[in-house]
Amino acid sequence: MPPTGFKCIKCGQCCLNLSDAFATCATDEDIKVWEQEGRGDILEWVDIIQVGDHCVYDIWIAPVTHDDVKRCPWLRKRPHQDKYICRIHDVKPEHCRAYPKSRRHAEETGCKGFQA
């Protein structure tokens, strides 16, 4: 849950530059939802890493090159506007639903959601 006082203004800053999202992972619940919803399109952007007896789900990893992407593959700019939408909003991972972690996190990533 985003912090009190935050209002998303759809600026896209959270998704345009994923440099702060190093080692961003989906939860077991995220994976379960995507599997139940038949979202192979999302799952192909997840790198499953076996760590001991459990898995870590690293997101957003390019399916062809297996490289970390610089911007979210699900972000789309609205035509003729400086606004963005998330194409997987209804099933986006917990990491995204919890953005930003704090006012400082928003400011560090260029988000203006506390100024709205």
XYZ file of N, CA, C and O in Angstrom:
464
model
N 0.833 -1.181 0.000
C 0.000 0.000 0.000
C 0.881 1.248 0.000
O 1.750 1.385 0.853
N 0.687 2.153 -0.974
C 1.484 3.389 -1.003
C 1.262 4.237 0.258
O 0.222 4.141 0.899
N 2.219 5.064 0.601
C 2.127 5.887 1.808
C 1.024 6.932 1.745
O 0.594 7.341 0.669
N 0.594 7.376 2.913
C -0.413 8.426 3.032
C 0.068 9.683 2.322
O 1.240 10.049 2.427
N -0.824 10.328 1.597
C -0.496 11.554 0.882
C -0.070 11.337 -0.555
O 0.114 12.293 -1.301
N 0.085 10.095 -0.952
C 0.496 9.794 -2.318
C -0.724 9.633 -3.212
O -1.691 8.982 -2.853
N -0.656 10.257 -4.392
C -1.712 10.096 -5.393
C -1.025 9.930 -6.744
O -0.292 10.800 -7.191
N -1.263 8.801 -7.366
C -0.650 8.544 -8.671
C -1.176 9.541 -9.699
O -2.387 9.723 -9.836
N -0.258 10.188 -10.406
C -0.655 11.136 -11.454
C -0.344 10.583 -12.840
O -0.404 11.297 -13.824
N -0.001 9.305 -12.892
C 0.252 8.587 -14.147
C 1.412 9.193 -14.946
O 1.390 9.213 -16.168
N 2.427 9.652 -14.218
C 3.600 10.235 -14.874
C 4.518 9.168 -15.470
O 5.347 9.465 -16.319
N 4.394 7.928 -14.986
C 5.190 6.833 -15.509
C 6.589 6.718 -14.938
O 7.319 5.782 -15.279
N 6.987 7.628 -14.064
C 8.362 7.607 -13.547
C 8.707 6.305 -12.831
O 9.844 5.864 -12.864
N 7.715 5.668 -12.236
C 7.958 4.410 -11.531
C 8.359 3.295 -12.487
O 9.002 2.322 -12.082
N 7.988 3.441 -13.742
C 8.182 2.355 -14.712
C 9.091 2.720 -15.880
O 9.548 1.831 -16.604
N 9.341 4.009 -16.081
C 10.186 4.438 -17.196
C 11.656 4.125 -16.965
O 12.399 3.873 -17.898
N 12.074 4.161 -15.712
C 13.458 3.890 -15.371
C 13.476 2.876 -14.239
O 13.196 3.219 -13.102
N 13.797 1.647 -14.563
C 13.790 0.585 -13.564
C 15.140 0.403 -12.884
O 15.388 -0.630 -12.268
N 16.004 1.401 -12.953
C 17.329 1.259 -12.357
C 17.255 1.011 -10.856
O 18.114 0.345 -10.295
N 16.218 1.522 -10.180
C 16.097 1.290 -8.739
C 15.436 -0.049 -8.440
O 15.293 -0.439 -7.302
N 15.044 -0.756 -9.483
C 14.324 -2.012 -9.299
C 15.244 -3.225 -9.434
O 14.803 -4.317 -9.737
N 16.528 -3.025 -9.215
C 17.478 -4.126 -9.314
C 17.016 -5.274 -8.428
O 16.662 -5.086 -7.280
N 17.001 -6.451 -9.003
C 16.584 -7.654 -8.274
C 15.140 -7.559 -7.791
O 14.801 -8.027 -6.716
N 14.293 -6.936 -8.578
C 12.879 -6.864 -8.246
C 12.250 -8.224 -8.508
O 12.465 -8.824 -9.549
N 11.473 -8.674 -7.541
C 10.914 -10.017 -7.656
C 9.393 -10.011 -7.504
O 8.830 -9.179 -6.810
N 8.793 -10.970 -8.152
C 7.372 -11.243 -7.957
C 7.243 -12.162 -6.749
O 8.185 -12.867 -6.383
N 6.074 -12.147 -6.147
C 5.807 -13.029 -5.014
C 5.232 -14.352 -5.513
O 4.805 -14.461 -6.667
N 5.191 -15.329 -4.637
C 4.543 -16.598 -4.973
C 3.096 -16.348 -5.386
O 2.590 -16.974 -6.317
N 2.440 -15.413 -4.689
C 1.036 -15.089 -4.997
C 0.915 -14.461 -6.386
O -0.027 -14.765 -7.126
N 1.839 -13.576 -6.756
C 1.817 -12.984 -8.105
C 1.871 -14.094 -9.153
O 1.080 -14.111 -10.101
N 2.804 -15.018 -8.981
C 2.969 -16.115 -9.938
C 1.702 -16.954 -10.011
O 1.230 -17.309 -11.100
N 1.128 -17.241 -8.871
C -0.104 -18.034 -8.804
C -1.235 -17.355 -9.574
O -1.941 -17.989 -10.359
N -1.397 -16.048 -9.375
C -2.439 -15.291 -10.088
C -2.200 -15.342 -11.592
O -3.121 -15.603 -12.370
N -0.969 -15.108 -12.019
C -0.677 -15.112 -13.456
C -0.916 -16.489 -14.062
O -1.417 -16.585 -15.179
N -0.575 -17.523 -13.322
C -0.836 -18.882 -13.820
C -2.336 -19.143 -13.914
O -2.818 -19.675 -14.915
N -3.086 -18.763 -12.885
C -4.538 -18.974 -12.873
C -5.238 -18.175 -13.965
O -6.235 -18.625 -14.529
N -4.721 -16.995 -14.262
C -5.317 -16.120 -15.279
C -4.836 -16.472 -16.690
O -5.247 -15.843 -17.659
N -3.933 -17.449 -16.789
C -3.405 -17.827 -18.098
C -2.544 -16.741 -18.714
O -2.544 -16.557 -19.935
N -1.798 -16.022 -17.894
C -1.002 -14.890 -18.364
C 0.428 -15.302 -18.703
O 1.397 -14.827 -18.122
N 0.542 -16.187 -19.682
C 1.852 -16.576 -20.179
C 2.632 -15.396 -20.706
O 3.864 -15.384 -20.674
N 1.912 -14.360 -21.189
C 2.577 -13.154 -21.691
C 3.365 -12.460 -20.578
O 4.439 -11.911 -20.828
N 2.860 -12.514 -19.367
C 3.574 -11.928 -18.226
C 4.656 -12.894 -17.759
O 5.800 -12.497 -17.528
N 4.293 -14.149 -17.623
C 5.233 -15.151 -17.104
C 6.504 -15.277 -17.937
O 7.561 -15.604 -17.399
N 6.422 -14.993 -19.249
C 7.633 -15.096 -20.057
C 8.654 -14.006 -19.717
O 9.808 -14.096 -20.112
N 8.255 -12.981 -18.966
C 9.152 -11.911 -18.532
C 9.708 -12.162 -17.125
O 10.287 -11.288 -16.502
N 9.490 -13.369 -16.599
C 9.939 -13.741 -15.256
C 11.053 -14.774 -15.369
O 10.929 -15.758 -16.089
N 12.136 -14.528 -14.645
C 13.246 -15.472 -14.590
C 13.148 -16.208 -13.257
O 13.237 -15.602 -12.195
N 12.949 -17.519 -13.324
C 12.799 -18.320 -12.113
C 14.173 -18.814 -11.685
O 14.879 -19.476 -12.439
N 14.544 -18.453 -10.464
C 15.848 -18.807 -9.919
C 15.633 -19.710 -8.707
O 14.930 -19.327 -7.764
N 16.203 -20.888 -8.747
C 16.096 -21.821 -7.622
C 17.125 -21.435 -6.571
O 18.316 -21.362 -6.856
N 16.657 -21.164 -5.349
C 17.535 -20.817 -4.235
C 17.230 -21.792 -3.104
O 16.195 -21.674 -2.444
N 18.096 -22.753 -2.936
C 17.839 -23.778 -1.930
C 16.579 -24.547 -2.279
O 16.442 -25.065 -3.386
N 15.629 -24.552 -1.349
C 14.389 -25.293 -1.569
C 13.224 -24.409 -2.015
O 12.078 -24.833 -2.004
N 13.504 -23.161 -2.385
C 12.437 -22.296 -2.884
C 12.885 -21.525 -4.131
O 14.049 -21.526 -4.475
N 11.909 -20.893 -4.768
C 12.183 -20.148 -6.001
C 12.111 -18.654 -5.754
O 11.328 -18.174 -4.926
N 12.915 -17.920 -6.503
C 12.862 -16.462 -6.552
C 12.439 -16.116 -7.969
O 12.931 -16.708 -8.935
N 11.510 -15.172 -8.106
C 10.955 -14.820 -9.409
C 11.391 -13.407 -9.787
O 10.748 -12.427 -9.438
N 12.504 -13.306 -10.495
C 13.066 -12.020 -10.918
C 12.256 -11.489 -12.105
O 12.038 -12.190 -13.082
N 11.775 -10.242 -11.983
C 10.997 -9.615 -13.060
C 11.733 -8.378 -13.514
O 12.523 -7.831 -12.785
N 11.540 -7.832 -14.462
C 11.184 -7.936 -15.835
C 12.423 -8.266 -16.623
O 13.266 -7.423 -16.846
N 12.525 -9.495 -17.038
C 13.682 -10.023 -17.749
C 13.258 -10.301 -19.196
O 12.293 -11.031 -19.428
N 13.970 -9.708 -20.153
C 13.610 -9.851 -21.573
C 13.621 -11.326 -21.968
O 14.618 -12.011 -21.751
N 12.514 -11.809 -22.539
C 12.415 -13.232 -22.882
C 13.470 -13.724 -23.878
O 13.921 -14.858 -23.773
N 13.883 -12.898 -24.810
C 14.823 -13.335 -25.843
C 16.274 -13.230 -25.369
O 17.052 -14.165 -25.503
N 16.635 -12.091 -24.778
C 18.029 -11.861 -24.394
C 18.343 -12.268 -22.953
O 19.495 -12.403 -22.588
N 17.318 -12.369 -22.132
C 17.439 -12.679 -20.701
C 18.165 -11.576 -19.935
O 18.749 -11.818 -18.885
N 18.096 -10.354 -20.470
C 18.678 -9.193 -19.800
C 17.600 -8.460 -19.007
O 16.420 -8.495 -19.364
N 18.023 -7.763 -17.933
C 17.105 -6.862 -17.235
C 16.689 -5.770 -18.206
O 17.532 -5.277 -18.976
N 15.430 -5.386 -18.191
C 14.990 -4.300 -19.061
C 15.129 -2.972 -18.325
O 15.126 -2.927 -17.102
N 15.254 -1.903 -19.085
C 15.438 -0.584 -18.495
C 14.109 0.087 -18.147
O 14.047 0.949 -17.284
N 13.041 -0.312 -18.849
C 11.712 0.224 -18.546
C 10.721 -0.926 -18.563
O 10.954 -1.940 -19.208
N 9.641 -0.751 -17.857
C 8.648 -1.819 -17.740
C 8.041 -2.145 -19.109
O 7.619 -1.240 -19.839
N 7.974 -3.423 -19.451
C 7.410 -3.802 -20.750
C 5.899 -3.589 -20.842
O 5.329 -3.643 -21.923
N 5.251 -3.324 -19.720
C 3.787 -3.178 -19.698
C 3.345 -1.719 -19.673
O 2.153 -1.440 -19.687
N 4.279 -0.796 -19.662
C 3.955 0.628 -19.636
C 3.671 1.140 -21.042
O 4.428 0.867 -21.970
N 2.591 1.867 -21.193
C 2.239 2.469 -22.483
C 1.880 3.935 -22.288
O 1.163 4.288 -21.365
N 2.397 4.758 -23.197
C 2.086 6.190 -23.182
C 0.715 6.399 -23.795
O 0.383 5.795 -24.815
N -0.074 7.236 -23.153
C -1.389 7.552 -23.692
C -1.197 8.496 -24.879
O -0.399 9.439 -24.804
N -1.893 8.266 -25.975
C -1.725 9.097 -27.170
C -1.959 10.577 -26.877
O -2.923 10.936 -26.194
N -1.032 11.397 -27.350
C -1.144 12.861 -27.273
C -1.204 13.386 -25.842
O -1.767 14.445 -25.597
N -0.659 12.648 -24.883
C -0.659 13.078 -23.485
C 0.687 12.729 -22.849
O 1.385 11.849 -23.311
N 1.000 13.407 -21.764
C 2.176 13.048 -20.971
C 1.731 12.171 -19.809
O 2.084 12.405 -18.650
N 0.925 11.188 -20.103
C 0.407 10.252 -19.108
C 0.658 8.832 -19.609
O 0.722 8.586 -20.805
N 0.789 7.925 -18.675
C 1.072 6.536 -18.991
C 0.054 5.621 -18.320
O -0.534 5.982 -17.300
N -0.120 4.449 -18.902
C -0.989 3.445 -18.300
C -0.225 2.126 -18.173
O 0.713 1.870 -18.919
N -0.674 1.327 -17.234
C -0.107 0.001 -17.033
C -1.040 -0.993 -17.704
O -2.216 -1.088 -17.362
N -0.510 -1.744 -18.656
C -1.336 -2.708 -19.389
C -1.686 -3.933 -18.567
O -2.530 -4.724 -18.976
N -1.044 -4.117 -17.408
C -1.389 -5.247 -16.546
C -1.852 -4.768 -15.169
O -1.706 -5.459 -14.162
N -2.439 -3.584 -15.121
C -2.822 -2.956 -13.851
C -3.590 -3.899 -12.926
O -3.311 -3.972 -11.729
N -4.554 -4.641 -13.454
C -5.387 -5.508 -12.618
C -4.627 -6.689 -12.030
O -5.072 -7.262 -11.036
N -3.503 -7.048 -12.612
C -2.725 -8.195 -12.116
C -1.250 -7.838 -11.906
O -0.400 -8.729 -11.847
N -0.952 -6.561 -11.761
C 0.453 -6.178 -11.594
C 1.006 -6.739 -10.284
O 0.261 -6.984 -9.335
N 2.323 -6.966 -10.248
C 2.923 -7.599 -9.075
C 2.860 -6.732 -7.820
O 2.724 -5.504 -7.895
N 2.996 -7.404 -6.694
C 2.968 -6.723 -5.392
C 3.981 -5.582 -5.351
O 3.704 -4.515 -4.831
N 5.156 -5.801 -5.910
C 6.191 -4.765 -5.932
C 5.646 -3.466 -6.538
O 5.895 -2.374 -6.027
N 4.894 -3.582 -7.603
C 4.341 -2.407 -8.274
C 3.174 -1.807 -7.480
O 3.042 -0.590 -7.398
N 2.342 -2.669 -6.916
C 1.204 -2.169 -6.129
C 1.678 -1.400 -4.904
O 0.981 -0.512 -4.430
N 2.857 -1.727 -4.391
C 3.380 -1.094 -3.180
C 4.209 0.159 -3.463
O 4.724 0.775 -2.532
N 4.326 0.553 -4.726
C 5.119 1.745 -5.070
C 4.337 3.009 -4.706
O 3.151 3.075 -4.962
N 4.996 4.014 -4.179
C 6.370 4.054 -3.683
C 6.428 3.554 -2.241
O 5.439 3.581 -1.520
N 7.609 3.169 -1.837
C 7.781 2.681 -0.464
C 7.712 3.824 0.542
O 7.336 3.623 1.691
N 8.090 5.022 0.090
C 8.100 6.202 0.960
C 8.116 7.450 0.084
O 8.318 7.376 -1.130
N 7.941 8.593 0.720
C 8.042 9.863 -0.002
C 9.442 10.000 -0.600
O 9.592 10.419 -1.745
N 10.437 9.627 0.168
C 11.820 9.707 -0.313
C 12.009 8.811 -1.543
O 12.644 9.217 -2.511
N 11.463 7.604 -1.510
C 11.561 6.690 -2.645
C 10.930 7.326 -3.883
O 11.494 7.272 -4.980
N 9.768 7.946 -3.726
C 9.103 8.616 -4.857
C 9.989 9.728 -5.408
O 10.183 9.832 -6.626
N 10.539 10.552 -4.529
C 11.377 11.659 -4.970
C 12.627 11.164 -5.674
O 13.044 11.707 -6.687
N 13.236 10.108 -5.142
C 14.450 9.558 -5.740
C 14.209 8.980 -7.127
O 15.111 8.937 -7.950
N 12.987 8.553 -7.403
C 12.664 7.969 -8.701
C 11.962 8.961 -9.637
O 11.538 8.587 -10.721
N 11.845 10.211 -9.204
C 11.279 11.252 -10.063
C 9.766 11.342 -10.052
O 9.175 12.098 -10.820
N 9.116 10.600 -9.168
C 7.650 10.614 -9.095
C 7.157 11.903 -8.439
O 7.715 12.355 -7.439
N 6.106 12.468 -8.986
C 5.530 13.709 -8.460
C 4.210 13.456 -7.706
O 3.436 14.356 -7.468
N 3.954 12.212 -7.341
C 2.688 11.824 -6.712
C 2.386 12.454 -5.373
O 1.245 12.451 -4.928
N 3.386 13.014 -4.706
C 3.142 13.692 -3.437
C 2.847 15.170 -3.632
O 2.485 15.862 -2.709
N 3.002 15.641 -4.886
C 2.744 17.044 -5.175
C 1.367 17.252 -5.776
O 0.968 18.366 -6.045
N 0.659 16.150 -6.008
C -0.656 16.218 -6.667
C -1.692 16.870 -5.773
O -1.652 16.832 -4.596
